[in-house]
Coordinates of C-alpha atoms in Angstrom, one line a residue:
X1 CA -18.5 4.5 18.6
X2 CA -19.8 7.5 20.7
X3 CA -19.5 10.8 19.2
X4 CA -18.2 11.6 22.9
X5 CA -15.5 9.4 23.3
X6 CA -12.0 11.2 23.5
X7 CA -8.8 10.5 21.0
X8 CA -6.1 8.9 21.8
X9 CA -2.6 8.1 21.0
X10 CA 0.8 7.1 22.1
X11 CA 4.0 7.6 20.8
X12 CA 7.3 6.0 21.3
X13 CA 10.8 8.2 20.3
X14 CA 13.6 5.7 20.3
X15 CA 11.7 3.1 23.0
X16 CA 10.6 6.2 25.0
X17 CA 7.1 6.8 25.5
X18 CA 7.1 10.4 24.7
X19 CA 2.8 11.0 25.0
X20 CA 2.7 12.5 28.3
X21 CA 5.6 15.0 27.4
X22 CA 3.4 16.0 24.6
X23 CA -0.3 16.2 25.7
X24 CA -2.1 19.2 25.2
X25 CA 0.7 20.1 22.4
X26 CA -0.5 17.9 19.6
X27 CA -2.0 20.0 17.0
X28 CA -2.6 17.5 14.5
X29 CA -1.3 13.9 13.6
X30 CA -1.9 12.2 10.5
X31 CA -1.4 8.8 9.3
X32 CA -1.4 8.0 5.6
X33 CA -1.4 3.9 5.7
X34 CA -0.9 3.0 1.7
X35 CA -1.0 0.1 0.1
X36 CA 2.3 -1.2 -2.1
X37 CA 5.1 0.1 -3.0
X38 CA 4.5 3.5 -1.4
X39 CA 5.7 4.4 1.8
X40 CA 3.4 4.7 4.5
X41 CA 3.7 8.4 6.0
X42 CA 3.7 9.7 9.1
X43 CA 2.9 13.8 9.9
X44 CA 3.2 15.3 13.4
X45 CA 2.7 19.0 14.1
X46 CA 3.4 20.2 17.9
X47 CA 2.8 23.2 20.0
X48 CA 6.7 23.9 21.0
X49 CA 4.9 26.7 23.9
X50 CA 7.9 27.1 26.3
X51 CA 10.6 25.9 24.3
X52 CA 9.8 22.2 26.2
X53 CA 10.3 19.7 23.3
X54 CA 13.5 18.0 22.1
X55 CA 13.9 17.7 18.3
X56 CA 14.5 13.7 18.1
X57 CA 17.8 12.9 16.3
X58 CA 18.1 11.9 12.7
X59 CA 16.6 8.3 11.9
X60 CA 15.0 8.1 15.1
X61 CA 12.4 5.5 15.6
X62 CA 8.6 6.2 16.4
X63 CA 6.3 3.3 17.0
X64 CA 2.5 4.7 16.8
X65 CA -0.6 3.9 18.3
X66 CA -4.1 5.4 17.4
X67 CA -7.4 5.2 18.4
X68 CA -10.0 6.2 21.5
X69 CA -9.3 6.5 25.2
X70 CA -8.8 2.7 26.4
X71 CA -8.9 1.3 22.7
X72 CA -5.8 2.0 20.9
X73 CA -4.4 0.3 17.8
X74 CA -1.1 -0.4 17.1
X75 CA 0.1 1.0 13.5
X76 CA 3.4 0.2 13.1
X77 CA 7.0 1.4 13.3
X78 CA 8.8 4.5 10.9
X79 CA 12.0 6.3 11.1
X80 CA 12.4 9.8 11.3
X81 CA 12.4 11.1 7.7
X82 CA 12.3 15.2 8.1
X83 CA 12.2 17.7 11.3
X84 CA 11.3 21.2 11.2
X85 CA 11.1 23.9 14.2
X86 CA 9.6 27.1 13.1
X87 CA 8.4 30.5 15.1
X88 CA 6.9 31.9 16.6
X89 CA 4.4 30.6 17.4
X90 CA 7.4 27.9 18.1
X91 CA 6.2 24.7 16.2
X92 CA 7.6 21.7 15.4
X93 CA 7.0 19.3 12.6
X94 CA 8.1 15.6 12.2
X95 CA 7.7 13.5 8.7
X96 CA 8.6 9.9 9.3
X97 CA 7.9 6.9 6.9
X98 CA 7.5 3.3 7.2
X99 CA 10.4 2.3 5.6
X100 CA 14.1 3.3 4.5
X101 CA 13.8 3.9 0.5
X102 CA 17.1 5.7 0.5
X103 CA 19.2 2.2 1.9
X104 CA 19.8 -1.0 0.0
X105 CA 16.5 -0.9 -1.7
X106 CA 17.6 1.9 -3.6
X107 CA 21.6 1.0 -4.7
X108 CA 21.2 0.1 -8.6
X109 CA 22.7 -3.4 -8.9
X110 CA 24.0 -5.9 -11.8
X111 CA 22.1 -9.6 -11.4
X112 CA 20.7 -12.1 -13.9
X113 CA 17.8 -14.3 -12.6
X114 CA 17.7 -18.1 -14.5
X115 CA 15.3 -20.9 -13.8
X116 CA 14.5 -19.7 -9.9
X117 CA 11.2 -18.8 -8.4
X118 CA 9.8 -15.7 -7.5
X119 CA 10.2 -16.4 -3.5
X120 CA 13.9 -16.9 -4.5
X121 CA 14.7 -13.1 -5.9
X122 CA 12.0 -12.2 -2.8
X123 CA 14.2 -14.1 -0.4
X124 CA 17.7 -12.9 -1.9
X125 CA 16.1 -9.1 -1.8
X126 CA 14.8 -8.8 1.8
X127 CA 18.1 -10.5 2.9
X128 CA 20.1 -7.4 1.3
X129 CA 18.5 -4.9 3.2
X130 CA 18.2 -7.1 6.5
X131 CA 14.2 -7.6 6.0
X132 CA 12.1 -10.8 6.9
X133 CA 10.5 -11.7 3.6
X134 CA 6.5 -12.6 3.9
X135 CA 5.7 -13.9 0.7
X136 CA 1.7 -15.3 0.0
X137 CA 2.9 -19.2 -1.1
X138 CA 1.3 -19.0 -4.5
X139 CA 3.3 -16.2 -5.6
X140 CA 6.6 -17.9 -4.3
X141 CA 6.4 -20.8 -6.3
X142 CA 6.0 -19.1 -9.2
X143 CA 8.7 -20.0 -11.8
X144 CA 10.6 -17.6 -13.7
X145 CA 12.9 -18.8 -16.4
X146 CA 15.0 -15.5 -16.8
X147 CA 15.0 -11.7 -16.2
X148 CA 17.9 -9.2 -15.9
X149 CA 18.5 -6.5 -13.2
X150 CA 20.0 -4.3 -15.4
X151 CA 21.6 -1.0 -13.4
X152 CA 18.0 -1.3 -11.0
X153 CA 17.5 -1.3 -7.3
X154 CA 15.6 -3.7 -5.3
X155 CA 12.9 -1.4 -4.7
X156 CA 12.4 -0.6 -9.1
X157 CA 12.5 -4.6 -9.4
X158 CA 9.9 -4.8 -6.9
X159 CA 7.5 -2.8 -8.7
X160 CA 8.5 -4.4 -12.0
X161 CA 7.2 -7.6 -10.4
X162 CA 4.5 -6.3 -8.7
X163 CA 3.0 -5.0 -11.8
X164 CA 3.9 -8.4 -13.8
X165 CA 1.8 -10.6 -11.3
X166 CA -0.3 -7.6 -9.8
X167 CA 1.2 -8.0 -6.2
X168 CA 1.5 -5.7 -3.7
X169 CA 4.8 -5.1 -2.4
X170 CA 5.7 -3.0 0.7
X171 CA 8.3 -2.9 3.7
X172 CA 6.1 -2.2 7.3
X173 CA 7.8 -2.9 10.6
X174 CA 11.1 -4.8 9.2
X175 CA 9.2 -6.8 6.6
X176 CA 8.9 -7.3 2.7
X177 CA 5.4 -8.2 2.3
X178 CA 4.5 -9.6 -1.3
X179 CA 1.2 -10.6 -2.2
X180 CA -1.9 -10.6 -4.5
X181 CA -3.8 -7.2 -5.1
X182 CA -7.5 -6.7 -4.7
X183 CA -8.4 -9.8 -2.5
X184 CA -9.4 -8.7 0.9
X185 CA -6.8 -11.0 2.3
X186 CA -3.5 -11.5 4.5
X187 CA 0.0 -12.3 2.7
X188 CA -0.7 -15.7 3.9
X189 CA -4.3 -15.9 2.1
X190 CA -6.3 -15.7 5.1
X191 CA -9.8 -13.4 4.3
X192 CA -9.6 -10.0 6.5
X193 CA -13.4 -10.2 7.4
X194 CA -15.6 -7.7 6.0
X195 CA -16.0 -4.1 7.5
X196 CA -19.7 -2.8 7.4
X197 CA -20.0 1.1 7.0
X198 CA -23.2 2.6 7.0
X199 CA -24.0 6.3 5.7
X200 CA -24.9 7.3 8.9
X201 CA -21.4 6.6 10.4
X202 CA -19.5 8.4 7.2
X203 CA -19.1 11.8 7.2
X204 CA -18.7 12.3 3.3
X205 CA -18.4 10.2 0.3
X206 CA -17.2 10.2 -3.3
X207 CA -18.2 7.8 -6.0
X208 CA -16.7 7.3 -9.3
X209 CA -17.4 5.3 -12.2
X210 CA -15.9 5.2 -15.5
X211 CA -15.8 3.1 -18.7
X212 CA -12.4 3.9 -20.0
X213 CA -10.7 0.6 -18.8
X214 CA -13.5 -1.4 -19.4
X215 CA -13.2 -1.0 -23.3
X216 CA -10.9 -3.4 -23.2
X217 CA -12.2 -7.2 -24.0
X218 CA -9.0 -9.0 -23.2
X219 CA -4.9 -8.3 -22.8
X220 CA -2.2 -10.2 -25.1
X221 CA 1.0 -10.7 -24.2
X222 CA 3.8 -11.8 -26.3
X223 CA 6.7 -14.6 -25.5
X224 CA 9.5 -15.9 -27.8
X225 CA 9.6 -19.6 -29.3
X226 CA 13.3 -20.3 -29.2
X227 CA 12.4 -23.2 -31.0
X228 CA 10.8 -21.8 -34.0
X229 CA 13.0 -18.4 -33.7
X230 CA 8.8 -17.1 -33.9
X231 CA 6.8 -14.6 -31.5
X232 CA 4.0 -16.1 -30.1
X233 CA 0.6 -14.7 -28.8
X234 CA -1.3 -15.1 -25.4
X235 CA -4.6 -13.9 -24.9
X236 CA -6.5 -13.4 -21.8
X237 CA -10.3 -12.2 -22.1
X238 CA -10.8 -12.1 -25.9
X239 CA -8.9 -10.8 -29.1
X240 CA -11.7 -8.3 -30.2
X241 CA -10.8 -5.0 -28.6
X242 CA -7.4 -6.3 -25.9
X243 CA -4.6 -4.2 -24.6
X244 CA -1.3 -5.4 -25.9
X245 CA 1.8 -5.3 -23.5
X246 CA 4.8 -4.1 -25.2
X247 CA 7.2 -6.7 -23.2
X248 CA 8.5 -9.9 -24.9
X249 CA 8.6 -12.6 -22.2
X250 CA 10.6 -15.9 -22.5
X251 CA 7.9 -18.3 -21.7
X252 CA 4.2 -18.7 -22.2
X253 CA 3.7 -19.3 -18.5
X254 CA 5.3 -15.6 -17.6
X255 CA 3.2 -14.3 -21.0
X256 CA 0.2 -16.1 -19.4
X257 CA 1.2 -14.5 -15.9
X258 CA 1.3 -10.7 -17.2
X259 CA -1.5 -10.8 -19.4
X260 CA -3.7 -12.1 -16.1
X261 CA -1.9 -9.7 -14.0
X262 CA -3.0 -6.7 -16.1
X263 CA -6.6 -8.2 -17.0
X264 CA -7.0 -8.2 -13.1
X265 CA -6.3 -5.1 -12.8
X266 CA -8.5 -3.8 -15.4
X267 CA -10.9 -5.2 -14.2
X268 CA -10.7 -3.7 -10.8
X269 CA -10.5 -0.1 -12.4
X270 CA -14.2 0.8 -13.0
X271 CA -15.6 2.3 -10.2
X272 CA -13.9 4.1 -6.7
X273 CA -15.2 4.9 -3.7
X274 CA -13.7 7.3 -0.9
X275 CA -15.7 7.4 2.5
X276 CA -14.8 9.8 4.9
X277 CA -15.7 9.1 8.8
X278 CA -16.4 11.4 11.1
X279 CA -15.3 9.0 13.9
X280 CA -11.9 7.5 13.3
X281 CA -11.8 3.5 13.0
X282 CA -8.0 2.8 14.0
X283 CA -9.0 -0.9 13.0
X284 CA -8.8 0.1 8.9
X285 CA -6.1 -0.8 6.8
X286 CA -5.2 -1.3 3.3
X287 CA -7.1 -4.7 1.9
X288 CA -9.8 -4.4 4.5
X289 CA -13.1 -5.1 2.5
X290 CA -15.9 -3.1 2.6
X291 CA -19.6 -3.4 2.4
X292 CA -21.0 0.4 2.1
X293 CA -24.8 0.2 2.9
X294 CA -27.2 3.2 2.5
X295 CA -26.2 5.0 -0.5
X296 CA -26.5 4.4 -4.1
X297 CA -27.8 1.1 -5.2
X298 CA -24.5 0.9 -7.3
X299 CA -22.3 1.7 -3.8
X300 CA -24.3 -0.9 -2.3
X301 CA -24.0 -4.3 -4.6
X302 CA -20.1 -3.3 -5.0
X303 CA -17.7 -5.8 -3.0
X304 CA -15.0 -3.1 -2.2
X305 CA -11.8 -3.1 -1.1
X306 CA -9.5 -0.5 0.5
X307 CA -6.5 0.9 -1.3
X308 CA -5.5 3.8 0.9
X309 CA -6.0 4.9 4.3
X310 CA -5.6 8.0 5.8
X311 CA -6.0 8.5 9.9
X312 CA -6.4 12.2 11.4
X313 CA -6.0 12.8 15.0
X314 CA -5.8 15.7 17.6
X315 CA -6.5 17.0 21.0
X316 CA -10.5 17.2 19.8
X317 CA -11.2 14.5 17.4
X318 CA -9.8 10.9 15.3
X319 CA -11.3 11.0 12.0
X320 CA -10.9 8.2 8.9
X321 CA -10.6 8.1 4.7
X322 CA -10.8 5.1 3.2
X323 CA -10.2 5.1 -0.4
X324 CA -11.5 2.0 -2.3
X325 CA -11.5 -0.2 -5.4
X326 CA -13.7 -2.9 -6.8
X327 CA -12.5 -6.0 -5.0
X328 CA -10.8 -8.6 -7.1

C-alpha cells in the first residue's frame, strides 16, 4: 500500500450516510475489533467548529467502513453506547459497541440443561435475545448430559462454555458466533488464508515469551461415577506436573472436553506477538493468521494467530495493531 494513499471512511447514523457532514471534522476514529466475549468498540472524536453536528439519539445505529480512498472495508454494525459534547474547543465524542450486553444477554435466569447438545442451549440463547446463532458443526453436536443456570445470564453462560470447550463466543452484526479458539478459521471451519507481514511494512513490534504455562505436562479433570458413588480422573498430556480443574463434571466425555479445552489453551499461551503498521490493513480481523517474516528467527518459525485488533484512522493517516497468539 503506498505510503501516499489517503484514509478513508464512511459512516452511516441510523441508515444515513453521515461522512460528508463530517469531513474535515474527524479528529480521530478508532476501532478495537476483539475476539470473544468482549465487545467490539467503537471511538469517534469530532471537531464540533460552528456548532454543525447533531448529537445522534440514544441507541442509534452506526454501520462502519474503513480503509483507503476507493478500498474501503466493511466492519460491521454497533449501537450507540455513550455521547459526550464538550468546549470549547466544541467537541464531540461517540462510544458505540458491537453488541447490546445490557439486554437479554444480561437478565440472570433459572434453567436446567439435561441430555441436549451444545447447539441446543446455543440455539435457545440467540433466540432470547432475537440473534441468528452461527455455531461451527463440531461444537453443536457436542453432548451435554446436565448443567444448571443457576441465577446467570446468557452472556456469563456463554463464557462458562466458552472456556469449558475453548470457543469463542461473540455477538457482531445480529449474530451469536460460537466456535473453536486459535485455528485461523471461520465458524463454519473454512481456513482464513494466511496474511504475510514483513518488518518493513510494520511500524513496531513486541515479542514475548514465557515459560510459566508451559510447566504444565498435562490437565486432569474430574467426573462422578454415579455407578460406583466414586470420583474419577481424566488426564490429558501426562500426570507428572498437570493442572487440576476444580469442577466436578457428570461424564467422562465433558471431563475429557475441559481438560482438552484447557490443555489447548495452554498450550497456545507461550509466546505473543503485537505488530504495529504504519499503513492500516482494514482487511485484519480476529483469527486472521499470520506469518511475520524478517525479525527474530523465533517470530519467524511461529504459526500466529490474531487475538485483537485495533484500527486507527484520521484526516492524515489509517494505522493497524494486531495482537497475536501461537496458533492452535
Amino acid at each position: 500500500m503506498s505510503r501516499f494513499y489517503k484514509p478513508s471512511y464512511r459512516l452511516e447514523v441510523n441508515g444515513q450516510n453521515i461522512t460528508p457532514k463530517i469531513n474535515g471534522r474527524l479528529i480521530n476514529m478508532t476501532l478495537t475489533d476483539e475476539r470473544g466475549h468482549k465487545s467490539d468498540q467503537l471511538d469517534i472524536v469530532l471537531s464540533d467548529h460552528g456548532g454543525q453536528l447533531d448529537i445522534p439519539p440514544r441507541n442509534a445505529s452506526i454501520k462502519v467502513w474503513f480503509g483507503w480512498d476507493g478500498a474501503l472495508t466493511y466492519k460491521g454494525q454497533f449501537v450507540l453506547d455513550e455521547s459526550n459534547h464538550s468546549g470549547p474547543p466544541d467537541i464531540l465524542t461517540l462510544r458505540a459497541r458491537a453488541s447490546d450486553f445490557k439486554g437479554p444477554l444480561k437478565v440472570k435466569r433459572q434453567q436446567s440443561w439435561h441430555k441436549v447438545t451444545l447447539g441446543d442451549i446455543l440455539t435457545t440463547i440467540a433466540g432470547r435475545s432475537g440473534l441468528t446463532p452461527v455455531i461451527n458443526d463440531s461444537l453443536a453436536s457436542t453432548r451435554i448430559d446436565h448443567i444448571d443456570q443457576t441465577d446467570e445470564s446468557d452472556h456469563n453462560l456463554l463464557q462458562r462454555l466458552g472456556e469449558r470447550y475453548d470457543a469463542l463466543h461473540s455477538v457482531k452484526d445480529g449474530r451469536l458466533l460460537f466456535a473453536p479458539a486459535g485455528q485461523g478459521s471461520t465458524v463454519g471451519g473454512t481456513a482464513f488464508p494466511t496474511v504475510t507481514i514483513t518488518r518493513q511494512e510494520g511500524d513496531t513490534h513486541n515479542y514475548q515469551q514465557t515459560d510459566r504455562e508451559h510447566e504444565y505436562t498435562g490437565v486432569q479433570a474430574h467426573w462422578h461415577n454415579t455407578d460406583t458413588g466414586q470420583q474419577e480422573t481424566i488426564t490429558v498430556g501426562t500426570d507428572e506436573n498437570a493442572r487440576v480443574l476444580r469442577h466436578t463434571y457428570p461424564t467422562p466425555e465433558e471431563a475429557t472436553s475441559a481438560a482438552k479445552a484447557e490443555w489447548q489453551r495452554i498450550s497456545r499461551a507461550g509466546s505473543k506477538l503485537t505488530l504495529s503498521l504504519a499503513i492500516g490493513r482494514a482487511e485484519l480481523i480476529p483469527e486472521t493468521p499470520v506469518s511475520a517474516v524478517g525479525y527474530k528467527p523465533e517470530i519467524d518459525a511461529t504459526e500466529w494467530v490474531i487475538e485483537r485488533v485495533v484500527h486507527s484512522l484520521d484526516e492524515s493517516g489509517f494505522t493497524t495493531r494486531g495482537e497475536m497468539e501461537v496458533k492452535r
